[in-house]
Short mmCIF file of C-alpha atoms and ligand atoms in Angstrom, two decimals:
data_model
loop_
_atom_site.label_atom_id
_atom_site.label_comp_id
_atom_site.label_asym_id
_atom_site.label_seq_id
_atom_site.Cartn_x
_atom_site.Cartn_y
_atom_site.Cartn_z
CA MET K 1 190.11 185.00 -80.04
CA THR K 2 188.09 183.51 -82.88
CA SER K 3 187.79 186.62 -85.03
CA PRO K 4 189.84 185.48 -88.01
CA LYS K 5 193.01 187.46 -88.66
CA LYS K 6 192.91 186.44 -92.32
CA LEU K 7 189.56 188.17 -92.77
CA LYS K 8 190.91 191.46 -91.56
CA LYS K 9 193.52 191.53 -94.30
CA LYS K 10 190.95 190.93 -97.04
CA LYS K 11 189.71 193.79 -99.11
CA TYR K 12 186.06 194.52 -98.43
CA THR K 13 183.94 194.89 -101.52
CA LYS K 14 181.64 197.40 -99.88
CA ARG K 15 180.97 198.72 -96.41
CA TYR K 16 177.23 198.56 -95.69
CA SER K 17 175.20 200.46 -93.15
CA ILE K 18 173.29 197.76 -91.33
CA CYS K 19 170.52 197.89 -88.74
CA VAL K 20 170.11 194.72 -86.67
CA VAL K 21 166.73 194.70 -84.95
CA GLY K 22 166.88 192.71 -81.70
CA ALA K 23 169.77 192.49 -79.25
CA GLY K 24 169.12 188.89 -78.22
CA HIS K 25 171.48 186.00 -78.83
CA VAL K 26 171.14 186.01 -82.62
CA GLY K 27 170.91 189.80 -83.05
CA LEU K 28 173.74 190.81 -80.76
CA VAL K 29 176.16 188.23 -82.13
CA ALA K 30 175.27 189.13 -85.73
CA ALA K 31 175.61 192.88 -85.00
CA ALA K 32 179.05 192.51 -83.37
CA CYS K 33 180.29 190.16 -86.10
CA PHE K 34 179.02 192.32 -88.99
CA ALA K 35 180.83 195.24 -87.32
CA GLU K 36 183.97 193.11 -87.11
CA LEU K 37 183.61 192.53 -90.88
CA ASN K 38 183.91 196.33 -91.12
CA HIS K 39 180.27 197.17 -91.76
CA LYS K 40 178.70 200.09 -89.94
CA VAL K 41 176.14 198.56 -87.61
CA VAL K 42 173.45 199.90 -85.32
CA CYS K 43 171.82 197.29 -83.11
CA VAL K 44 168.33 198.31 -82.01
CA ASP K 45 166.19 196.87 -79.24
CA SER K 46 162.97 198.13 -77.67
CA ASP K 47 164.28 197.14 -74.22
CA GLU K 48 165.73 200.48 -73.10
CA HIS K 49 167.44 198.93 -70.08
CA ARG K 50 169.24 196.40 -72.30
CA ILE K 51 170.39 199.15 -74.67
CA GLN K 52 171.68 201.33 -71.83
CA SER K 53 173.64 198.36 -70.44
CA LEU K 54 175.06 197.57 -73.88
CA LYS K 55 176.16 201.17 -74.32
CA LYS K 56 178.09 200.66 -71.06
CA LYS K 57 179.52 197.48 -72.64
CA LYS K 58 177.56 195.18 -70.31
CA LEU K 59 176.24 192.08 -72.10
CA PRO K 60 172.79 190.68 -71.23
CA PHE K 61 173.95 187.03 -71.41
CA TYR K 62 177.10 184.96 -71.34
CA GLU K 63 178.58 184.06 -74.71
CA PRO K 64 182.30 183.26 -75.02
CA GLU K 65 184.30 185.79 -77.08
CA LEU K 66 181.39 188.18 -77.59
CA GLU K 67 182.28 190.79 -74.98
CA PRO K 68 185.71 191.71 -76.40
CA LEU K 69 184.20 191.88 -79.88
CA VAL K 70 181.45 194.25 -78.72
CA LYS K 71 183.93 196.44 -76.82
CA LYS K 72 186.37 196.58 -79.72
CA ASN K 73 183.74 197.54 -82.27
CA ILE K 74 182.08 200.16 -80.07
CA LYS K 75 185.54 201.71 -79.70
CA SER K 76 186.23 201.65 -83.45
CA GLY K 77 182.85 203.27 -84.13
CA ASN K 78 181.62 200.33 -86.22
CA LEU K 79 179.00 199.28 -83.64
CA SER K 80 176.42 201.34 -81.81
CA PHE K 81 173.24 200.63 -79.84
CA SER K 82 169.92 202.41 -79.90
CA SER K 83 166.29 202.01 -78.93
CA ALA K 84 165.13 204.33 -81.75
CA LEU K 85 164.07 201.84 -84.41
CA GLY K 86 162.82 204.43 -86.93
CA GLU K 87 166.17 206.23 -86.90
CA GLY K 88 168.09 202.97 -87.18
CA ILE K 89 166.06 202.01 -90.23
CA LYS K 90 166.46 205.40 -91.93
CA LYS K 91 170.24 205.33 -91.46
CA SER K 92 170.63 201.83 -92.90
CA GLU K 93 170.49 200.17 -96.28
CA VAL K 94 170.14 196.64 -94.91
CA ILE K 95 167.88 195.71 -92.00
CA PHE K 96 168.26 192.33 -90.33
CA LEU K 97 165.26 191.16 -88.31
CA ALA K 98 166.49 189.25 -85.28
CA VAL K 99 163.49 189.70 -83.00
CA GLY K 100 162.00 186.93 -80.89
CA THR K 101 159.55 184.45 -82.40
CA PRO K 102 158.47 182.67 -79.18
CA PRO K 103 156.42 179.47 -79.26
CA GLN K 104 152.69 179.52 -78.54
CA VAL K 105 150.77 176.68 -76.85
CA ASP K 106 149.88 175.02 -80.17
CA GLY K 107 153.56 175.00 -81.25
CA SER K 108 153.19 177.85 -83.73
CA ALA K 109 155.61 180.79 -83.60
CA ASP K 110 154.34 184.15 -82.34
CA LEU K 111 155.22 186.46 -85.22
CA SER K 112 153.77 189.66 -83.75
CA SER K 113 157.23 191.22 -83.20
CA VAL K 114 158.18 190.47 -86.83
CA GLU K 115 154.96 192.08 -88.07
CA ASN K 116 155.43 195.07 -85.79
CA VAL K 117 158.97 195.69 -87.09
CA ALA K 118 157.75 195.26 -90.70
CA ARG K 119 155.22 198.07 -90.10
CA ILE K 120 157.87 200.36 -88.61
CA VAL K 121 160.18 199.58 -91.55
CA ALA K 122 157.34 200.50 -93.93
CA ARG K 123 156.75 203.84 -92.21
CA ASN K 124 160.46 204.71 -92.38
CA LEU K 125 161.12 203.58 -95.93
CA ASP K 126 162.72 206.65 -97.50
CA SER K 127 165.14 204.96 -99.92
CA TYR K 128 165.81 201.41 -101.21
CA LYS K 129 166.25 198.96 -98.37
CA LEU K 130 166.82 195.24 -98.08
CA ILE K 131 164.90 193.65 -95.20
CA VAL K 132 166.44 190.32 -94.16
CA GLU K 133 164.84 187.76 -91.84
CA LYS K 134 167.46 186.31 -89.50
CA SER K 135 165.16 184.97 -86.79
CA THR K 136 163.83 181.46 -87.31
CA VAL K 137 160.43 181.88 -88.95
CA PRO K 138 157.89 179.56 -90.57
CA VAL K 139 157.95 179.10 -94.31
CA LYS K 140 156.02 181.88 -96.12
CA THR K 141 156.83 184.53 -93.46
CA GLY K 142 158.93 186.46 -96.00
CA ARG K 143 155.88 186.79 -98.20
CA LYS K 144 153.85 188.12 -95.26
CA VAL K 145 156.59 190.61 -94.35
CA LYS K 146 156.60 191.85 -97.94
CA GLU K 147 152.81 192.23 -97.95
CA ALA K 148 152.88 194.10 -94.62
CA ILE K 149 155.51 196.56 -95.87
CA HIS K 150 153.53 197.15 -99.09
CA ARG K 151 150.40 197.73 -97.02
CA TYR K 152 151.94 200.32 -94.68
CA LYS K 153 154.57 202.11 -96.77
CA LYS K 154 153.84 205.74 -97.49
CA SER K 155 155.92 206.42 -100.60
CA ASN K 156 156.62 204.45 -103.73
CA VAL K 157 160.12 203.44 -102.67
CA ASP K 158 161.61 200.16 -103.82
CA PHE K 159 162.58 197.45 -101.31
CA ASP K 160 163.46 193.75 -101.15
CA VAL K 161 162.79 191.06 -98.57
CA ALA K 162 165.22 188.18 -98.09
CA SER K 163 165.78 185.26 -95.75
CA ASN K 164 169.20 184.57 -94.24
CA PRO K 165 168.70 181.98 -91.50
CA GLU K 166 171.20 181.80 -88.68
CA PHE K 167 172.81 178.47 -87.81
CA LEU K 168 174.97 179.55 -84.88
CA ARG K 169 175.12 177.56 -81.67
CA GLU K 170 174.99 179.21 -78.28
CA GLY K 171 178.39 178.96 -76.63
CA LYS K 172 180.12 178.84 -80.02
CA ALA K 173 178.20 181.65 -81.67
CA VAL K 174 181.13 183.91 -82.56
CA TYR K 175 183.13 181.02 -84.00
CA ASP K 176 180.09 179.80 -85.95
CA PHE K 177 179.53 183.26 -87.43
CA PHE K 178 183.07 183.51 -88.80
CA TYR K 179 183.42 179.85 -89.78
CA PRO K 180 179.96 178.67 -90.85
CA ASP K 181 179.47 175.40 -92.73
CA ARG K 182 177.31 177.33 -95.18
CA ILE K 183 175.48 180.61 -95.62
CA VAL K 184 171.92 180.42 -96.96
CA VAL K 185 170.33 183.39 -98.69
CA GLY K 186 166.75 183.26 -99.92
CA VAL K 187 166.12 186.12 -102.35
CA GLU K 188 163.76 187.38 -105.02
CA SER K 189 166.09 189.74 -106.86
CA LYS K 190 169.66 189.89 -108.12
CA ARG K 191 170.10 193.16 -106.22
CA ALA K 192 169.27 191.49 -102.88
CA GLU K 193 171.49 188.51 -103.75
CA ASN K 194 174.46 190.76 -104.54
CA ILE K 195 174.08 192.80 -101.35
CA LEU K 196 174.06 189.66 -99.19
CA LYS K 197 176.99 188.18 -101.11
CA ASP K 198 178.87 191.45 -100.54
CA ILE K 199 178.11 191.55 -96.82
CA TYR K 200 179.54 188.08 -96.34
CA ALA K 201 182.26 188.44 -99.01
CA SER K 202 185.15 187.93 -96.60
CA LEU K 203 183.88 184.61 -95.21
CA LYS K 204 185.21 181.65 -97.13
CA THR K 205 182.26 179.28 -97.15
CA PRO K 206 179.67 177.91 -99.60
CA LEU K 207 176.84 180.39 -100.08
CA ILE K 208 173.60 178.77 -101.17
CA VAL K 209 171.17 181.00 -103.05
CA THR K 210 167.50 179.94 -103.00
CA ASP K 211 164.04 181.46 -103.08
CA ILE K 212 162.72 182.80 -99.76
CA ASN K 213 160.40 179.87 -98.93
CA THR K 214 163.21 177.37 -99.42
CA ALA K 215 165.63 179.33 -97.21
CA GLU K 216 163.03 179.51 -94.44
CA LEU K 217 162.41 175.78 -94.70
CA ILE K 218 166.14 174.91 -94.63
CA LYS K 219 166.39 176.26 -91.09
CA HIS K 220 163.48 174.23 -89.68
CA ALA K 221 164.59 171.13 -91.58
CA SER K 222 168.18 171.44 -90.28
CA ASN K 223 167.25 171.88 -86.61
CA SER K 224 164.62 169.13 -86.82
CA PHE K 225 167.12 166.75 -88.40
CA LEU K 226 169.68 167.41 -85.65
CA ALA K 227 167.00 166.88 -82.97
CA THR K 228 166.03 163.63 -84.71
CA LYS K 229 169.64 162.48 -84.68
CA ILE K 230 169.82 163.10 -80.91
CA SER K 231 166.52 161.29 -80.28
CA PHE K 232 167.68 158.40 -82.45
CA ILE K 233 170.82 157.86 -80.40
CA ASN K 234 168.81 158.31 -77.21
CA VAL K 235 166.50 155.48 -78.29
CA VAL K 236 169.56 153.38 -78.98
CA SER K 237 170.82 154.25 -75.47
CA HIS K 238 167.53 152.95 -74.06
CA ILE K 239 167.92 149.69 -75.97
CA CYS K 240 171.56 149.47 -74.81
CA ASP K 241 170.34 149.76 -71.20
CA LEU K 242 167.86 146.94 -71.81
CA ALA K 243 170.40 144.75 -73.62
CA GLY K 244 173.46 145.51 -71.50
CA ALA K 245 175.34 147.12 -74.39
CA ASP K 246 177.33 150.36 -74.63
CA VAL K 247 175.84 153.30 -76.56
CA GLU K 248 179.16 155.14 -76.60
CA LYS K 249 180.77 152.39 -78.68
CA VAL K 250 177.66 152.23 -80.86
CA SER K 251 177.79 155.96 -81.63
CA LEU K 252 181.56 155.87 -82.15
CA ALA K 253 181.24 153.10 -84.73
CA MET K 254 178.15 154.63 -86.36
CA GLY K 255 179.73 158.06 -86.53
CA LEU K 256 182.81 156.83 -88.38
CA ASP K 257 180.54 156.08 -91.32
CA LYS K 258 180.89 159.35 -93.25
CA ARG K 259 177.28 159.14 -94.36
CA ILE K 260 176.19 159.29 -90.72
CA GLY K 261 178.89 161.54 -89.19
CA LYS K 262 179.92 161.64 -85.55
CA GLU K 263 178.33 164.95 -84.51
CA PHE K 264 175.09 164.96 -82.49
CA LEU K 265 175.32 161.29 -81.54
CA GLN K 266 175.89 161.95 -77.86
CA ALA K 267 173.21 160.17 -75.81
CA GLY K 268 172.02 161.75 -72.58
CA ILE K 269 169.07 163.38 -70.84
CA GLY K 270 167.84 164.95 -74.07
CA TYR K 271 168.09 168.20 -75.99
CA GLY K 272 166.97 171.56 -74.59
CA GLY K 273 167.57 175.23 -75.25
CA SER K 274 165.60 177.92 -76.99
CA CYS K 275 165.86 176.34 -80.45
CA PHE K 276 165.35 172.58 -80.86
CA PRO K 277 162.22 172.20 -78.67
CA LYS K 278 160.68 175.31 -80.25
CA ASP K 279 161.67 174.54 -83.84
CA VAL K 280 160.59 170.90 -83.77
CA ALA K 281 157.16 171.96 -82.43
CA ALA K 282 156.97 174.74 -85.02
CA PHE K 283 157.85 172.38 -87.88
CA ILE K 284 155.13 169.94 -86.78
CA TYR K 285 152.68 172.86 -86.74
CA ILE K 286 153.80 174.21 -90.13
CA ALA K 287 153.51 170.76 -91.75
CA LYS K 288 150.03 170.28 -90.28
CA LYS K 289 148.93 173.66 -91.65
CA LEU K 290 150.21 172.54 -95.04
CA GLY K 291 148.25 169.29 -94.73
CA TYR K 292 150.89 166.83 -93.49
CA GLU K 293 150.97 165.08 -90.11
CA LEU K 294 154.67 165.07 -89.12
CA ASN K 295 154.50 161.97 -86.90
CA LEU K 296 158.25 161.42 -87.20
CA LEU K 297 158.95 164.62 -85.27
CA LYS K 298 156.17 163.93 -82.75
CA GLU K 299 158.07 160.78 -81.84
CA VAL K 300 161.32 162.77 -81.65
CA GLU K 301 159.61 164.97 -79.03
CA ASN K 302 158.28 161.94 -77.11
CA ILE K 303 161.70 160.29 -76.99
CA ASN K 304 163.27 163.52 -75.80
CA LYS K 305 160.84 163.69 -72.89
CA GLU K 306 161.37 160.00 -72.08
CA GLN K 307 165.09 160.58 -71.57
CA TRP K 308 164.91 162.83 -68.51
CA ILE K 309 162.09 160.68 -67.09
CA ARG K 310 164.29 157.62 -67.59
CA PHE K 311 167.15 159.37 -65.79
CA VAL K 312 164.96 160.09 -62.75
CA GLU K 313 163.74 156.47 -62.75
CA LYS K 314 167.31 155.18 -62.87
CA VAL K 315 168.31 157.31 -59.86
CA LYS K 316 165.19 156.11 -58.01
CA GLU K 317 165.94 152.51 -58.85
CA HIS K 318 169.36 152.95 -57.29
CA LEU K 319 168.44 154.91 -54.17
CA TRP K 320 165.02 153.22 -53.76
CA ILE K 321 163.33 156.02 -51.76
CA LEU K 322 164.22 159.63 -52.60
CA ARG K 323 162.44 161.24 -49.65
CA ASP K 324 165.04 163.04 -47.49
CA LYS K 325 167.92 161.81 -49.65
CA LYS K 326 170.53 164.50 -50.34
CA ILE K 327 171.24 164.91 -54.06
CA ALA K 328 173.91 167.18 -55.56
CA ILE K 329 173.33 168.47 -59.08
CA LEU K 330 176.36 169.65 -61.04
CA GLY K 331 175.44 171.42 -64.29
CA LEU K 332 172.16 173.25 -64.83
CA SER K 333 172.37 175.02 -68.22
CA PHE K 334 170.91 173.22 -71.26
CA LYS K 335 174.47 172.67 -72.51
CA PRO K 336 178.00 173.82 -71.57
CA ASP K 337 179.46 177.29 -72.27
CA THR K 338 176.18 179.10 -71.80
CA ASP K 339 174.13 180.36 -68.87
CA ASP K 340 170.90 179.59 -70.75
CA MET K 341 168.36 177.56 -68.77
CA ARG K 342 165.56 177.64 -71.37
CA CYS K 343 164.02 174.17 -71.73
CA ALA K 344 167.02 172.70 -69.91
CA PRO K 345 166.29 169.05 -69.01
CA SER K 346 167.84 169.80 -65.60
CA VAL K 347 164.69 171.80 -64.73
CA ASN K 348 162.39 168.79 -65.19
CA ILE K 349 164.77 166.50 -63.32
CA ILE K 350 165.13 168.90 -60.38
CA GLU K 351 161.33 169.35 -60.17
CA SER K 352 160.85 165.57 -60.13
CA PHE K 353 163.40 165.11 -57.34
CA ILE K 354 161.74 167.89 -55.32
CA ASN K 355 158.33 166.24 -55.79
CA GLU K 356 159.82 163.00 -54.48
CA GLY K 357 160.89 164.82 -51.30
CA ALA K 358 164.67 164.86 -51.90
CA HIS K 359 166.99 167.64 -50.67
CA LEU K 360 168.94 169.26 -53.49
CA ILE K 361 172.18 171.23 -53.71
CA LEU K 362 172.77 172.85 -57.09
CA PHE K 363 175.89 174.15 -58.77
CA ASP K 364 176.64 175.49 -62.25
CA PRO K 365 179.71 177.47 -63.35
CA GLN K 366 177.64 180.06 -65.28
CA ALA K 367 173.89 179.42 -65.01
CA GLN K 368 173.57 179.84 -61.24
CA ASN K 369 171.89 183.26 -61.51
CA GLN K 370 169.47 182.10 -64.22
CA ALA K 371 168.65 179.02 -62.13
CA LYS K 372 167.91 181.21 -59.11
CA LYS K 373 165.16 182.88 -61.15
CA ILE K 374 163.53 179.45 -61.63
CA PHE K 375 164.19 177.83 -58.25
CA LYS K 376 163.91 179.76 -55.01
CA THR K 377 166.26 178.74 -52.23
CA SER K 378 164.37 176.77 -49.56
CA SER K 379 165.02 174.19 -46.86
CA LYS K 380 164.84 171.56 -49.65
CA LEU K 381 166.85 173.37 -52.32
CA LYS K 382 170.11 175.21 -51.95
CA PHE K 383 172.78 176.58 -54.25
CA SER K 384 176.44 175.90 -53.68
CA GLN K 385 179.39 178.14 -54.56
CA ASP K 386 181.60 175.23 -55.65
CA PRO K 387 181.28 171.54 -56.59
CA TYR K 388 183.00 170.22 -53.46
CA SER K 389 180.69 171.92 -50.96
CA ALA K 390 177.76 170.77 -53.12
CA VAL K 391 178.59 167.07 -52.74
CA LYS K 392 179.23 167.13 -48.98
CA ASP K 393 177.15 164.41 -47.24
CA CYS K 394 175.22 163.61 -50.43
CA ASP K 395 173.68 160.24 -51.33
CA CYS K 396 173.89 160.92 -55.05
CA LEU K 397 175.83 163.19 -57.39
CA CYS K 398 174.11 163.95 -60.73
CA PHE K 399 175.94 165.47 -63.69
CA LEU K 400 173.40 167.19 -65.93
CA THR K 401 175.62 169.45 -68.09
CA GLU K 402 178.98 168.38 -69.47
CA TRP K 403 181.04 171.41 -68.43
CA ASP K 404 184.74 170.89 -69.20
CA GLN K 405 185.78 171.85 -65.67
CA PHE K 406 183.93 168.84 -64.22
CA HIS K 407 186.51 166.60 -65.87
CA LYS K 408 189.16 168.19 -63.66
CA LEU K 409 187.36 167.36 -60.41
CA ASP K 410 189.25 165.40 -57.74
CA PHE K 411 187.05 162.31 -57.43
CA LYS K 412 189.02 160.88 -54.51
CA LYS K 413 188.14 164.02 -52.58
CA ILE K 414 184.52 163.78 -53.75
CA LYS K 415 184.31 160.17 -52.57
CA LYS K 416 185.45 161.20 -49.09
CA LEU K 417 182.97 164.09 -48.96
CA MET K 418 179.90 162.11 -50.06
CA HIS K 419 177.70 160.16 -47.69
CA TYR K 420 177.20 157.43 -50.28
CA PRO K 421 179.44 157.48 -53.39
CA PHE K 422 176.90 157.22 -56.20
CA ILE K 423 177.29 159.10 -59.50
CA ALA K 424 174.44 159.42 -62.01
CA ASP K 425 175.97 160.73 -65.24
CA GLY K 426 173.20 162.27 -67.34
CA ARG K 427 175.58 163.25 -70.14
CA ASN K 428 177.82 160.16 -70.29
CA MET K 429 180.79 162.37 -69.45
CA PHE K 430 182.89 159.92 -67.50
CA ASP K 431 184.62 156.57 -67.76
CA GLY K 432 182.37 154.38 -65.60
CA ASP K 433 185.07 151.76 -64.98
CA ALA K 434 187.58 154.37 -63.77
CA LEU K 435 185.02 155.69 -61.27
CA ARG K 436 184.09 152.16 -60.18
CA LYS K 437 187.80 151.56 -59.46
CA LEU K 438 187.55 154.50 -57.04
CA GLU K 439 184.62 152.60 -55.47
CA PHE K 440 181.84 154.77 -56.81
CA ASP K 441 178.54 153.30 -57.91
CA TYR K 442 178.14 154.69 -61.42
CA ILE K 443 175.29 154.84 -63.93
CA GLY K 444 175.14 156.56 -67.30
CA MET K 445 172.56 156.64 -70.08
CA GLY K 446 172.86 153.39 -72.05
CA LYS K 447 176.45 152.71 -71.12
CA LEU K 448 178.19 150.04 -69.13
C1 UGA J 1 171.00 174.84 -82.29
C2 UGA J 1 171.68 174.46 -83.62
O1 UGA J 1 172.76 173.56 -83.36
C3 UGA J 1 172.20 175.70 -84.33
O2 UGA J 1 172.74 175.34 -85.58
C4 UGA J 1 171.04 176.68 -84.54
O3 UGA J 1 171.46 177.88 -85.14
C5 UGA J 1 170.43 177.01 -83.18
O4 UGA J 1 169.97 175.79 -82.56
C6 UGA J 1 169.27 177.96 -83.42
O5 UGA J 1 168.30 177.55 -84.05
O6 UGA J 1 169.38 179.14 -83.07
P1 UGA J 1 171.85 175.46 -79.82
O7 UGA J 1 170.41 175.42 -79.42
O8 UGA J 1 172.69 176.61 -79.40
O9 UGA J 1 171.98 175.39 -81.43
O10 UGA J 1 172.53 174.16 -79.22
P2 UGA J 1 173.14 172.78 -79.74
O11 UGA J 1 174.60 172.81 -79.57
O12 UGA J 1 172.62 172.42 -81.07
O13 UGA J 1 172.53 171.77 -78.65
C7 UGA J 1 171.13 171.65 -78.49
C8 UGA J 1 170.81 170.62 -77.44
O14 UGA J 1 171.10 169.31 -77.91
C9 UGA J 1 171.59 170.76 -76.11
O15 UGA J 1 170.71 170.56 -75.03
C10 UGA J 1 172.61 169.65 -76.18
O16 UGA J 1 172.99 169.18 -74.89
C11 UGA J 1 171.83 168.58 -76.94
N1 UGA J 1 172.70 167.62 -77.63
C12 UGA J 1 173.50 168.01 -78.64
C13 UGA J 1 172.65 166.28 -77.25
O17 UGA J 1 171.89 165.89 -76.33
N2 UGA J 1 173.44 165.37 -77.91
C14 UGA J 1 174.25 165.75 -78.93
O18 UGA J 1 174.94 164.86 -79.50
C15 UGA J 1 174.29 167.10 -79.30
#
């Protein structure tokens, strides 16, 4: 379990009463982890069904290590769940906003939930409170939250607004909370700064103090940079395909340069999830509103789209006609260790194959239920309970998510089960030469 033993031995400077608004990925992880740091936490969500399930210790999504943390902290009394926002606010000194900020058609973030919570905070402001944005929000949102609270508050009670962007990754969220590379706090007062420093006192990590606008911008800049890094290596993978070179060796050699770093240089079918696509679009929108055309990031988006299209083209080039071909898809989630299908490149690829008239058999270790909400079972699309029954009589086996367990597959068995032994590796997971030795046809993304 990730929860660091060392932290538990540390003396806590102060135990805060915290209300986390929103029991989504960011909110629920933050609530459970703050509770583990010995703060008294109530996690509030307007979705009554979700709250009832959480009270019964049932989690609304899969996230490694989260369930035991939730159970443990409910038992200790540090963590509770409620749908009564007003009460949660009144009971707490610090309120973290972790509500959804979904993208709109123009790329801008829908901030209506943030504004709604700000109004409810204002109505329940009965003593000093620190209101902290944790959701990813456009620069200047903190100022708007402050204005909204001023507008709706009934008494002359003091409050602060701060920004504390979250950098956790799905699938590694609990680890990332306890071992972050940095904590960013955007504040306007020493009081707010000290509270946030206190809350995180037991985590040994650099804590960067900025103004609110800067903290908000750091989050969009960080996610956009990481997305750019992925699109950069994906472009290189395209050039490697054209030149007959190997992107894996290119990224290995590039990554050893400390100034570049080896993380996020894995070429493949492109980034997905609820963050990068949304945040890149939002940053383009924010920049435009401020008077700057962020063409760099527009190209990052274009390249990302090209990758899954290129993958489909490569499979077509190999199989010639896709109509009535049987294709097995292993891996559906946007990345391993999550059941999240939001903006997963697998969705676009599957739709393209269906449009070409292929028959598909899908398997994912965790995202099967989420995938069933997107794709209905039909004569052309079926789900399989295990990888081996998925590949039976197939003309092509596509790997679209690099789940660890796929490395343990028995490829000799797979070869016997398939109609035609062709592997299309969308995540460059495998050693092409090793598979070719087993007499598979093998293609990756920009690799030999
Ligand atoms: C991302 C950031 O990494 C977090 O720091 C941030 O807090 C989070 O967004 C957020 O804003 O909430 P996440 O979306 O969970 O986290 O996933 P990542 O691990 O960053 O992966 C994103 C996508 O990039 C995945 O589809 C992954 O397959 C792809 N990727 C990643 C690549 O294609 N190549 C790589 O080298 C790395």
